[in-house]
Tab-separated table of C-alpha atoms in Angstrom:
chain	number	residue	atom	x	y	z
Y	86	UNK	CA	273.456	145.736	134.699
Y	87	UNK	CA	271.546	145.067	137.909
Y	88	UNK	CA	273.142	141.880	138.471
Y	89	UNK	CA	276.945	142.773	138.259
Y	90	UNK	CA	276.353	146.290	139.975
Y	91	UNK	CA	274.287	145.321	143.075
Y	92	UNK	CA	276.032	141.655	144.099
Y	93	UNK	CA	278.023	141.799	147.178
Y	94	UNK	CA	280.766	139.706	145.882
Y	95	UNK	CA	281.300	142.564	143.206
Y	96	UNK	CA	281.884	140.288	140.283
Y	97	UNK	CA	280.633	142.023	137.424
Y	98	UNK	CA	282.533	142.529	133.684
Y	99	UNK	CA	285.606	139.775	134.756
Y	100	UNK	CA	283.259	137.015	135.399
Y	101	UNK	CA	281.649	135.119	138.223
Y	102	UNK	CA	279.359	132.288	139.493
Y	103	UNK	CA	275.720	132.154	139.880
Y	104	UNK	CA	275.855	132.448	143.207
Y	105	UNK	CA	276.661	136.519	142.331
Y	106	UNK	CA	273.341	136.655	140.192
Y	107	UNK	CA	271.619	134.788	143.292
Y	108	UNK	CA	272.996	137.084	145.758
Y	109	UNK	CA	272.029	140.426	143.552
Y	110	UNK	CA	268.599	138.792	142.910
Y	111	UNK	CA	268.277	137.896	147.185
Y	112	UNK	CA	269.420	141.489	147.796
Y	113	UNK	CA	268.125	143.731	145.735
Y	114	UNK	CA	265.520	142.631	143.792
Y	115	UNK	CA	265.179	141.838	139.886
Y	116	UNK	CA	264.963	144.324	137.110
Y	117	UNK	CA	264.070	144.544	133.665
Y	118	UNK	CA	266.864	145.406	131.290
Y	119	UNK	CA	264.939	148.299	129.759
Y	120	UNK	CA	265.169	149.686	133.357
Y	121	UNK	CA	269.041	149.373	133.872
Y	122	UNK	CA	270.487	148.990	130.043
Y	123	UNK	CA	273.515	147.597	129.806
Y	124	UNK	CA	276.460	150.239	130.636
Y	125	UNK	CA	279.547	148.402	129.710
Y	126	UNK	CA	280.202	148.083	125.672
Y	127	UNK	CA	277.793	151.811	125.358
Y	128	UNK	CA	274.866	149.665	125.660
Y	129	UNK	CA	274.892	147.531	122.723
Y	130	UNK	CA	275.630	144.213	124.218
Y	131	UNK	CA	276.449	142.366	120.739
Y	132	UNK	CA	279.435	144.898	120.127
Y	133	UNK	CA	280.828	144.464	124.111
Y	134	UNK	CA	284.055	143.258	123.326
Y	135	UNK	CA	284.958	145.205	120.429
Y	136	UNK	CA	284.216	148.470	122.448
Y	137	UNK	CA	286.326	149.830	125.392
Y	138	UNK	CA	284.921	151.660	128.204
Y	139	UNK	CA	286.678	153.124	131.188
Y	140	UNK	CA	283.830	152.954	133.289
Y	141	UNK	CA	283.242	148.919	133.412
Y	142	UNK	CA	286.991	148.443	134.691
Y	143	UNK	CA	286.122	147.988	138.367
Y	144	UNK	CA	283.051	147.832	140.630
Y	145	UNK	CA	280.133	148.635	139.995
Y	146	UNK	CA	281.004	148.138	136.391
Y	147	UNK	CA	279.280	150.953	134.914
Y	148	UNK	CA	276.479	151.082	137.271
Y	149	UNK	CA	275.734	153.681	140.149
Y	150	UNK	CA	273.954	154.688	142.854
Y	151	UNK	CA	270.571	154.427	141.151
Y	152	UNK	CA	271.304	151.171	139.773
Y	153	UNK	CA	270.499	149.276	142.849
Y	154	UNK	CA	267.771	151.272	144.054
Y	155	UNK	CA	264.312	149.413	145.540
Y	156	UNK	CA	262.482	151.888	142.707
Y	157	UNK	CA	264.014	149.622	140.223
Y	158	UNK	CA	262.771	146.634	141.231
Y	159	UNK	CA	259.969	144.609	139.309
Y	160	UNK	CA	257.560	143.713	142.282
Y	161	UNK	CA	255.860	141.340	139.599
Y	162	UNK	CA	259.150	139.171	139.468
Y	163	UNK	CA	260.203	136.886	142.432
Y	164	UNK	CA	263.199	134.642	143.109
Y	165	UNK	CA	263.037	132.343	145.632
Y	166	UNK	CA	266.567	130.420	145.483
Y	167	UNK	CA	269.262	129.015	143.196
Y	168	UNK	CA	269.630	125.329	143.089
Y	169	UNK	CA	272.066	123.157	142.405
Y	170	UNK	CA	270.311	119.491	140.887
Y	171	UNK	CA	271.836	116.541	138.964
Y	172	UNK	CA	270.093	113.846	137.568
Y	173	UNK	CA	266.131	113.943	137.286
Y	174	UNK	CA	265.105	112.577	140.814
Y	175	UNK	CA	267.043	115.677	142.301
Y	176	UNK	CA	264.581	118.159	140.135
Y	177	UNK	CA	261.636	116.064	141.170
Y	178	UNK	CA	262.791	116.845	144.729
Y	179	UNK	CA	263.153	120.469	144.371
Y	180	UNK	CA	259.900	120.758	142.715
Y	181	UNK	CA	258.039	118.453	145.153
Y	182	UNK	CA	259.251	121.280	147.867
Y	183	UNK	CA	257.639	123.705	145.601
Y	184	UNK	CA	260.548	125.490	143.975
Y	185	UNK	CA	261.052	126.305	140.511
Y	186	UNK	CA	263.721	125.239	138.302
């Protein structure tokens, strides 16, 4: 929920890149999903597309102001950057700087 609700593209229940997960994770944190459930398909994720709800039709797709709040971060987690790598000398690279794929 975290990631379509706090990502300052606002792609959320239509789609979007992993640059919107990146940005949500750069900005705000991560969070477990037992923290934020799910809000759009009344929080049972296998049975999202045969439910319909009203609230996950535009930003912040079922989310509010709590859902991006620092209290809802997991100061255990950390994200450092998103990469994009082809071919296995490029993830040598990347890890030889110290990042994790």
């Amino acid at each position: 929920q975290r990631i379509m609700s706090c990502n300052t593209f606002k792609f959320g229940c239509d789609g979007g890149p992993a640059t919107a997960a990146a940005d949500s994770f750069r900005h705000f944190g991560m969070a477990a999903e037992r923290m934020l459930p799910y809000m759009c398909g009344k929080i049972i994720p296998l049975d999202h597309f045969e439910q319909v709800s009203t609230q996950c039709e535009t930003f912040p797709w079922g989310g509010d102001e709590d859902t991006c709040a620092a209290a809802k971060r997991n100061l255990a987690w950390s994200y450092s950057d998103a990469f994009r790598v082809q071919g296995e000398t490029q993830m040598k690279h990347v890890l030889v700087q110290g990042y994790a794929l």
